[in-house]
Coordinates of C-alpha atoms and ligand atoms in Angstrom, one line a residue:
M1 CA -10.1 -23.1 24.8
N2 CA -10.9 -20.2 26.9
S3 CA -7.9 -18.0 25.6
K4 CA -8.5 -14.8 23.7
Y5 CA -5.7 -16.4 21.2
W6 CA -5.8 -18.9 18.8
E7 CA -2.3 -19.8 19.2
P8 CA -1.3 -17.9 22.1
E9 CA 2.5 -18.9 21.9
I10 CA 2.6 -17.8 18.3
E11 CA 0.2 -14.6 18.1
T12 CA 1.9 -13.0 21.3
M13 CA 5.8 -14.2 20.4
P14 CA 8.3 -11.3 21.1
R15 CA 9.2 -9.7 18.0
P16 CA 13.2 -10.7 17.9
Q17 CA 12.0 -14.5 18.5
L18 CA 9.5 -14.0 16.0
Q19 CA 12.2 -12.8 13.3
A20 CA 14.6 -15.8 14.3
F21 CA 11.8 -17.8 13.5
Q22 CA 10.9 -16.2 10.3
L23 CA 14.6 -16.1 9.2
E24 CA 15.0 -19.8 9.9
R25 CA 11.6 -20.5 7.7
L26 CA 13.0 -17.7 5.2
R27 CA 16.2 -20.1 4.7
K28 CA 13.9 -23.2 4.4
T29 CA 11.0 -21.6 1.8
I30 CA 14.8 -20.7 -0.3
A31 CA 15.9 -24.4 -0.2
I32 CA 12.3 -25.6 -1.2
A33 CA 11.5 -23.0 -4.2
S34 CA 15.3 -24.0 -5.6
Q35 CA 13.4 -26.9 -6.5
S36 CA 11.0 -25.0 -9.3
P37 CA 12.3 -24.4 -12.8
Y38 CA 11.6 -20.4 -12.3
Y39 CA 13.7 -20.1 -9.2
Q40 CA 16.2 -22.4 -10.2
K41 CA 17.2 -20.0 -13.0
V42 CA 16.7 -16.7 -10.9
F43 CA 18.8 -18.1 -8.1
A44 CA 21.9 -19.3 -10.5
T45 CA 22.0 -16.2 -12.1
H46 CA 21.5 -14.3 -8.6
G47 CA 23.8 -16.8 -6.4
I48 CA 21.1 -17.2 -3.9
T49 CA 21.5 -20.0 -1.6
P50 CA 20.1 -20.5 1.8
E51 CA 23.4 -19.3 3.5
V52 CA 23.6 -16.1 1.4
I53 CA 20.7 -15.2 3.6
Q54 CA 22.3 -14.5 7.3
T55 CA 19.7 -12.0 8.6
I56 CA 16.0 -11.1 7.6
D57 CA 17.2 -8.3 5.9
D58 CA 19.1 -10.5 3.4
V59 CA 15.9 -11.1 1.6
K60 CA 16.5 -7.6 -0.5
K61 CA 19.4 -9.9 -2.0
I62 CA 16.5 -11.9 -4.1
P63 CA 14.8 -10.3 -7.1
F64 CA 11.6 -9.5 -7.0
T65 CA 8.7 -11.9 -8.5
T66 CA 5.8 -10.6 -10.8
K67 CA 2.3 -11.2 -11.9
A68 CA 4.3 -11.3 -15.3
D69 CA 6.6 -13.7 -14.1
M70 CA 3.7 -16.1 -12.9
R71 CA 2.0 -15.8 -16.4
L72 CA 4.9 -16.8 -18.1
C73 CA 5.5 -19.8 -15.9
Y74 CA 1.8 -20.8 -16.6
P75 CA 0.5 -23.5 -15.8
F76 CA 3.1 -25.2 -13.5
G77 CA 6.5 -23.0 -13.9
M78 CA 6.7 -22.1 -10.2
V79 CA 5.9 -25.3 -8.7
S80 CA 8.5 -26.8 -6.4
G81 CA 7.0 -29.6 -5.1
K82 CA 6.3 -32.8 -6.8
L83 CA 3.0 -32.3 -8.5
D84 CA 1.5 -36.1 -7.4
E85 CA 1.9 -34.6 -4.1
A86 CA -0.6 -31.0 -5.0
V87 CA -4.2 -31.6 -3.9
R88 CA -5.6 -28.3 -4.7
L89 CA -5.4 -25.9 -7.7
H90 CA -6.6 -22.4 -7.3
S91 CA -6.4 -19.7 -10.5
S92 CA -7.2 -16.4 -11.3
S93 CA -9.9 -15.3 -13.4
G94 CA -7.5 -14.4 -16.3
T95 CA -9.9 -11.6 -17.5
T96 CA -6.7 -9.0 -18.3
G97 CA -4.6 -11.9 -19.9
T98 CA -3.2 -15.4 -18.8
P99 CA -4.5 -16.7 -15.4
T100 CA -2.0 -17.3 -13.2
V101 CA -1.9 -20.3 -11.0
I102 CA -1.3 -21.4 -7.3
V103 CA -1.0 -25.3 -6.4
H104 CA -1.3 -26.1 -2.8
S105 CA -0.1 -29.7 -1.1
Q106 CA -2.0 -30.8 1.9
H107 CA 0.6 -29.3 4.4
D108 CA -0.3 -25.8 2.1
L109 CA -4.0 -26.3 3.1
D110 CA -3.7 -26.8 6.4
S111 CA -1.6 -24.0 7.1
W112 CA -4.0 -22.0 5.6
A113 CA -7.3 -23.5 7.4
N114 CA -5.5 -22.8 10.6
L115 CA -4.6 -19.3 9.6
V116 CA -8.6 -18.4 8.8
A117 CA -9.4 -20.2 12.1
R118 CA -7.1 -18.1 14.1
C119 CA -8.4 -15.0 12.1
L120 CA -12.0 -16.0 13.1
Y121 CA -11.3 -16.4 16.3
M122 CA -9.5 -13.1 17.1
V123 CA -12.6 -11.4 15.8
G124 CA -14.5 -13.7 18.7
V125 CA -16.2 -16.4 16.7
R126 CA -16.1 -19.7 18.9
R127 CA -17.4 -23.5 18.1
S128 CA -21.1 -22.2 18.8
D129 CA -21.1 -20.0 16.3
V130 CA -23.1 -20.1 12.8
F131 CA -20.7 -19.0 10.0
Q132 CA -22.3 -18.2 6.7
N133 CA -20.3 -17.5 3.9
S134 CA -21.7 -15.5 0.9
S135 CA -18.3 -15.9 -1.2
G136 CA -18.3 -17.0 -4.2
Y137 CA -16.7 -21.0 -4.2
G138 CA -14.7 -22.3 -6.8
M139 CA -11.6 -20.7 -8.1
F140 CA -12.6 -17.8 -5.8
T141 CA -10.5 -18.0 -2.6
G142 CA -13.0 -16.3 -0.5
G143 CA -15.2 -19.7 -0.9
L144 CA -13.3 -22.7 0.3
G145 CA -10.8 -20.3 1.9
F146 CA -13.6 -19.5 4.5
Q147 CA -15.2 -22.7 4.3
Y148 CA -12.0 -24.7 5.7
G149 CA -10.9 -22.3 8.1
A150 CA -14.3 -22.0 9.9
E151 CA -14.6 -25.7 10.1
R152 CA -11.2 -25.6 11.3
L153 CA -12.3 -23.4 14.2
G154 CA -15.1 -25.7 14.7
A155 CA -18.3 -23.2 13.9
L156 CA -21.1 -24.5 12.1
T157 CA -20.5 -23.8 8.8
V158 CA -23.0 -22.3 6.1
P159 CA -21.4 -22.4 2.4
A160 CA -24.4 -20.4 1.0
A161 CA -22.3 -18.9 -1.9
A162 CA -22.8 -15.5 -3.7
G163 CA -25.4 -13.7 -4.4
N164 CA -29.8 -14.6 -4.3
S165 CA -30.3 -12.4 -1.4
K166 CA -33.5 -13.5 -0.1
R167 CA -32.1 -16.6 0.0
Q168 CA -29.2 -15.4 2.4
I169 CA -31.9 -13.8 4.5
K170 CA -33.5 -16.7 4.9
F171 CA -30.4 -18.8 5.7
I172 CA -29.8 -16.3 8.2
Q173 CA -32.9 -15.9 9.8
D174 CA -33.5 -20.3 9.8
F175 CA -29.9 -21.0 11.1
H176 CA -29.3 -18.2 13.4
T177 CA -26.3 -16.9 11.6
T178 CA -24.1 -14.8 14.0
T179 CA -21.2 -14.1 11.1
L180 CA -21.2 -14.1 8.4
H181 CA -18.5 -13.5 5.5
A182 CA -19.1 -10.8 2.5
I183 CA -17.8 -8.7 0.2
P184 CA -18.2 -4.7 1.5
S185 CA -20.3 -3.7 -1.6
Y186 CA -22.5 -7.4 -1.0
A187 CA -23.0 -6.7 2.6
I188 CA -24.9 -2.8 1.7
R189 CA -26.8 -4.6 -0.8
L190 CA -27.8 -7.4 1.6
A191 CA -28.8 -4.7 4.3
E192 CA -30.4 -2.9 1.6
V193 CA -32.8 -6.0 0.6
F194 CA -33.7 -6.7 4.1
Q195 CA -35.4 -3.0 3.9
E196 CA -37.1 -3.9 0.9
E197 CA -38.2 -7.5 2.4
G198 CA -39.6 -5.4 5.3
I199 CA -37.4 -6.7 7.7
D200 CA -35.3 -4.6 10.2
P201 CA -32.0 -5.9 9.5
T202 CA -30.8 -4.6 12.7
T203 CA -33.0 -7.8 14.4
T204 CA -31.2 -10.7 13.2
S205 CA -28.9 -12.9 14.9
L206 CA -25.8 -11.3 13.0
R207 CA -23.2 -10.2 15.6
T208 CA -20.1 -10.2 13.6
L209 CA -19.2 -9.4 9.6
V210 CA -16.1 -10.0 8.0
I211 CA -15.3 -8.0 5.1
G212 CA -12.9 -7.7 2.6
A213 CA -11.4 -9.0 -0.8
E214 CA -11.9 -5.5 -2.6
P215 CA -11.0 -1.9 -1.1
H216 CA -13.5 -0.1 1.4
T217 CA -13.1 2.9 3.6
D218 CA -13.7 3.3 7.4
E219 CA -17.0 5.4 6.6
Q220 CA -18.0 2.3 4.1
R221 CA -17.5 -0.3 7.2
K222 CA -19.1 2.2 9.7
K223 CA -22.3 2.0 7.4
I224 CA -22.3 -1.6 7.6
E225 CA -21.7 -1.6 10.9
R226 CA -24.8 0.9 11.6
M227 CA -27.2 -0.8 8.8
L228 CA -26.8 -4.2 10.1
D229 CA -26.3 -3.4 13.7
V230 CA -23.0 -5.5 13.6
R231 CA -19.0 -5.0 14.1
A232 CA -17.6 -5.8 10.9
Y233 CA -13.8 -6.7 10.1
N234 CA -11.0 -5.9 7.7
S235 CA -10.0 -8.9 6.2
F236 CA -6.9 -9.0 3.6
G237 CA -5.8 -11.7 1.4
M238 CA -5.1 -12.6 -2.2
S239 CA -5.0 -15.9 -4.1
E240 CA -1.3 -16.0 -4.7
M241 CA -0.7 -15.5 -0.9
N242 CA -3.3 -18.7 -0.5
G243 CA -6.8 -16.3 -0.3
P244 CA -8.1 -14.8 3.2
G245 CA -6.3 -15.3 6.5
V246 CA -3.3 -13.1 5.4
A247 CA -4.1 -10.2 7.7
F248 CA -6.7 -9.4 9.3
E249 CA -8.0 -6.6 12.1
C250 CA -9.0 -7.6 15.7
T251 CA -11.3 -6.3 18.0
E252 CA -9.7 -3.2 18.2
Q253 CA -10.3 -2.2 14.6
N254 CA -7.1 -0.5 14.5
G255 CA -5.3 -1.9 11.3
M256 CA -4.7 -5.7 10.1
H257 CA -2.3 -8.1 12.1
F258 CA -0.2 -9.5 9.4
W259 CA 0.6 -13.2 10.5
E260 CA 4.4 -13.0 10.5
D261 CA 5.5 -16.7 11.0
C262 CA 3.8 -17.4 7.7
Y263 CA 4.7 -14.2 5.7
L264 CA 7.6 -11.7 5.2
V265 CA 6.2 -8.4 4.9
E266 CA 8.2 -5.5 3.1
I267 CA 6.8 -1.8 1.8
I268 CA 8.8 -0.4 -1.0
D269 CA 8.4 2.3 -3.2
P270 CA 6.8 1.2 -6.3
E271 CA 9.3 3.4 -8.4
T272 CA 12.6 2.5 -7.2
G273 CA 12.2 -0.5 -5.4
Q274 CA 13.8 0.6 -2.2
H275 CA 12.2 -0.4 1.0
V276 CA 10.4 2.9 2.3
P277 CA 11.0 3.8 6.0
D278 CA 8.6 2.5 8.5
G279 CA 5.2 4.4 8.6
E280 CA 5.0 5.3 5.0
I281 CA 2.8 4.4 2.2
G282 CA 4.1 2.1 -0.3
E283 CA 3.8 -1.3 -2.2
L284 CA 3.4 -4.7 -0.2
V285 CA 6.0 -6.8 -1.3
L286 CA 5.5 -10.8 0.5
T287 CA 6.8 -13.7 0.7
T288 CA 5.2 -16.8 1.8
L289 CA 7.4 -18.7 5.1
D290 CA 4.8 -21.9 5.5
R291 CA 4.4 -23.1 1.7
T292 CA 5.6 -26.3 0.4
M293 CA 4.0 -26.5 -3.0
M294 CA 4.6 -23.4 -4.6
P295 CA 6.5 -20.7 -2.4
L296 CA 6.5 -17.2 -3.8
L297 CA 9.6 -14.8 -2.9
R298 CA 9.0 -11.0 -2.9
Y299 CA 5.8 -10.9 -4.9
R300 CA 4.8 -7.7 -5.7
T301 CA 1.4 -7.3 -4.7
R302 CA 1.0 -4.1 -6.5
D303 CA -1.0 -3.0 -3.1
L304 CA -0.8 0.2 -1.7
T305 CA -0.3 0.2 2.6
R306 CA 1.5 1.0 5.3
I307 CA 2.7 -0.5 8.4
L308 CA 1.3 0.8 11.2
P309 CA 3.8 2.3 14.1
G310 CA 3.6 1.0 17.5
S311 CA 2.1 -2.0 19.4
C312 CA -1.6 -3.2 19.7
P313 CA -3.2 -3.4 22.7
C314 CA -4.8 -7.0 22.0
G315 CA -0.9 -8.3 22.7
R316 CA -0.6 -9.6 19.7
T317 CA 3.2 -8.7 18.5
H318 CA 2.2 -9.6 14.7
L319 CA 2.7 -6.2 12.9
R320 CA -0.2 -4.3 11.4
I321 CA -1.1 -2.7 8.1
D322 CA -3.6 -0.1 7.5
R323 CA -6.6 -0.6 5.2
I324 CA -5.4 -1.0 1.3
K325 CA -5.4 2.7 -0.4
G326 CA -6.3 1.0 -3.6
R327 CA -3.8 -1.0 -6.4
S328 CA -0.9 0.9 -7.9
D329 CA -2.6 -0.5 -10.8
D330 CA -5.9 0.8 -10.0
M331 CA -4.9 4.6 -10.2
F332 CA -5.5 6.5 -12.5
I333 CA -4.2 9.7 -14.3
I334 CA -6.8 12.4 -15.5
K335 CA -5.4 15.7 -16.6
G336 CA -2.3 15.2 -15.1
V337 CA -3.4 14.1 -11.4
N338 CA -3.3 10.7 -9.9
I339 CA -6.8 9.4 -8.7
F340 CA -7.7 6.5 -6.7
P341 CA -11.6 5.4 -6.7
M342 CA -11.0 5.5 -3.0
Q343 CA -10.8 9.2 -2.9
V344 CA -14.2 9.4 -4.6
E345 CA -15.7 7.0 -2.4
K346 CA -14.7 8.8 0.6
T347 CA -16.2 11.7 -0.7
L348 CA -19.6 9.9 -1.7
V349 CA -19.9 8.3 1.5
Q350 CA -20.4 11.6 3.6
F351 CA -23.5 12.1 1.9
A352 CA -26.8 10.6 3.6
E353 CA -28.9 11.2 0.3
L354 CA -26.4 9.0 -2.0
G355 CA -26.4 5.0 -1.8
S356 CA -23.0 3.0 -2.1
N357 CA -23.3 1.8 -5.8
Y358 CA -21.4 4.2 -8.0
L359 CA -19.1 4.2 -11.7
I360 CA -16.7 6.2 -12.7
T361 CA -16.2 6.6 -16.3
L362 CA -13.3 8.1 -18.4
E363 CA -13.8 8.8 -22.0
T364 CA -11.8 10.8 -24.4
V365 CA -13.9 13.7 -25.6
N366 CA -12.4 16.2 -28.3
N367 CA -9.1 14.7 -27.7
Q368 CA -9.5 15.5 -24.1
D369 CA -10.1 13.1 -20.6
E370 CA -13.0 13.7 -19.3
M371 CA -14.1 11.8 -16.2
M372 CA -17.5 11.1 -15.2
V373 CA -19.1 9.7 -11.8
E374 CA -22.4 8.3 -11.5
V375 CA -23.6 7.5 -8.3
E376 CA -27.1 5.9 -6.9
L377 CA -29.6 8.2 -5.0
S378 CA -30.7 6.2 -1.5
E379 CA -34.2 6.4 -0.3
L380 CA -33.5 9.4 1.8
S381 CA -32.7 11.9 -1.3
S382 CA -35.3 13.7 -2.2
D383 CA -37.5 14.5 -6.1
N384 CA -37.1 18.0 -5.9
Y385 CA -35.6 19.0 -9.4
I386 CA -34.1 22.2 -7.6
E387 CA -32.8 20.1 -4.3
L388 CA -31.4 17.3 -6.5
E389 CA -29.6 20.2 -8.5
N390 CA -28.3 21.3 -5.5
L391 CA -27.1 18.4 -3.9
R392 CA -25.1 17.4 -7.3
R393 CA -23.8 21.1 -6.8
A394 CA -22.3 20.2 -3.4
I395 CA -20.9 16.4 -3.9
T396 CA -19.0 18.1 -7.1
R397 CA -17.2 20.3 -5.1
Q398 CA -16.5 18.2 -2.5
L399 CA -15.2 15.8 -5.1
K400 CA -13.2 18.8 -6.6
D401 CA -11.3 19.8 -3.0
E402 CA -10.5 15.5 -2.6
I403 CA -9.2 14.9 -6.7
L404 CA -8.4 18.4 -7.9
V405 CA -10.3 17.8 -10.7
T406 CA -14.0 18.8 -11.4
P407 CA -15.6 15.6 -12.8
K408 CA -19.3 15.3 -14.4
L409 CA -21.6 14.2 -12.0
K410 CA -24.9 12.5 -12.4
L411 CA -26.9 11.3 -10.0
V412 CA -29.5 8.2 -10.8
K413 CA -32.2 6.2 -9.6
K414 CA -31.4 3.3 -7.0
G415 CA -30.9 0.1 -8.8
S416 CA -30.0 1.8 -11.6
L417 CA -26.0 0.8 -11.8
P418 CA -24.4 -2.7 -12.6
Q419 CA -24.4 -4.8 -9.6
S420 CA -21.8 -6.9 -9.7
E421 CA -21.9 -10.5 -7.9
G422 CA -18.4 -10.6 -6.8
K423 CA -16.0 -7.7 -6.3
A424 CA -17.5 -4.3 -7.4
V425 CA -16.2 -2.8 -10.6
R426 CA -15.8 0.9 -9.9
V427 CA -13.6 2.6 -13.1
K428 CA -14.6 1.9 -16.5
D429 CA -11.9 3.5 -18.7
L430 CA -12.9 4.0 -22.3
R431 CA -10.2 6.3 -23.1
D432 CA -8.5 6.1 -26.8
N433 CA -5.0 6.4 -25.4
K434 CA -4.9 4.8 -21.8
Ligands
LIG501 O1 -9.5 -11.2 -2.9 C1 -9.0 -13.4 -1.7 C2 -9.7 -12.8 -0.4 C3 -11.0 -13.3 -0.6 C4 -9.7 -12.0 0.5 C5 -12.1 -13.2 0.6 C6 -10.5 -11.6 1.5 C7 -11.6 -12.0 1.4 P1 -7.8 -12.2 -4.8 O2 -9.4 -12.3 -5.7 O3 -6.7 -12.7 -5.4 O4 -8.1 -12.4 -3.4 O5 -7.7 -10.7 -5.2 C8 -6.9 -9.8 -4.3 O6 -8.1 -8.0 -3.8 O7 -4.6 -8.0 -4.2 C9 -6.1 -6.4 -3.4 O8 -5.9 -5.6 -4.7 C10 -7.6 -7.1 -2.9 N1 -8.2 -7.2 -1.3 C11 -8.4 -8.1 -1.0 N2 -8.4 -8.0 0.4 C12 -8.7 -6.7 0.8 C13 -8.9 -5.9 1.7 C14 -9.1 -12.3 -2.7 N3 -9.1 -6.0 2.7 C15 -6.8 -8.5 -4.1 N4 -8.8 -4.4 1.5 C16 -5.6 -8.2 -3.2 C17 -8.7 -3.9 0.0 C18 -8.6 -5.9 -0.7 N5 -8.3 -4.6 -0.8

């Protein structure tokens, strides 16, 4: 295959045709979903049938599905297909309550693998590449999701799994890995371990990094690109929508193309539930259009983003979303001000004297909310007390400009904050009345 597209016809489909295709798939999805105990009831209450959906805009007639609804249906209340045709189940960790479950048919897994292959192909990964996956395997969809996608593309796939950085580095060197999938916080950690091992991380065979699964800034991406001398592409997905392969940057690195043949995208005001005008930030709401075992309709993701205006020079017609600003449930309010962890990260990453690991702790002190930011120093920092104190003041000032609240700032030694193997934990909320 010489094309720059994995599926040229689908990826460059003129929008009116793409929308007609979506409408047809939406109706089919409603017919399938009406077989599930959950949607059967919802559809009966709201009079939803495939015929009610005459245009894509009619999707608004269907009520939202929330994570709470999924929990109430645990484990199989939202399954539409016959369970004996189900071949895989993924579940969320359930650390904050009853886990949620997604069940897949073979068709669903094939469609998912194809989407991940489409993403990887889009950023130049080919059969001749060696793709190493440093994701956790098991229930986390970054493992098997990328495994089957990279195999579908035909790359030599190395299921290295999470952690053990020295072994990751050995694999990269021995197998001449060209493409690595990593969570952004881990990509930076890995570059540091290269340095600790006395290996220049810019001299490896790595050319492409796929980073996603957690929010990160463009500055953090640039840092990863510099440290490893690679191009790093943002990859978005979630278990409820299969996992990775939902939206992905092309080589323009300007927003993530959403695969609209398989997902219907809406952006709503999280308070009112109404659509926001194109280009405005709101909550992403998604409908699966190619799932047979367990379709989800108008799923409220809690992720905040916006649709980018204009067309993409890459020629793909599928809409692009901006990088995720945060989750509406990540946001915390302190002294009446709404703050996203990403705003803190955006400020910290501007100081070369700082490493990339940080932790925000919220506490109640004398009945008042207090915010503390602990951040690790980098090897570029001085150990002179006065210089460190000046640095601390400069960062505090800049944080105040960004978040409008003055946090307590603690500069700590490199390696002293907890390093998570999976997604980074950035906020610890210990307040009495959260
Ligand atoms: O994180 C699936 C995935 C695996 C995506 C590997 C990309 C790569 P969950 O564990 O269900 O699934 O977490 C989904 O992670 O709702 C977002 O809040 C966040 N997230 C995922 N990708 C990005 C990204 C996987 N590129 C939740 N930028 C989502 C920001 C992201 N946040």
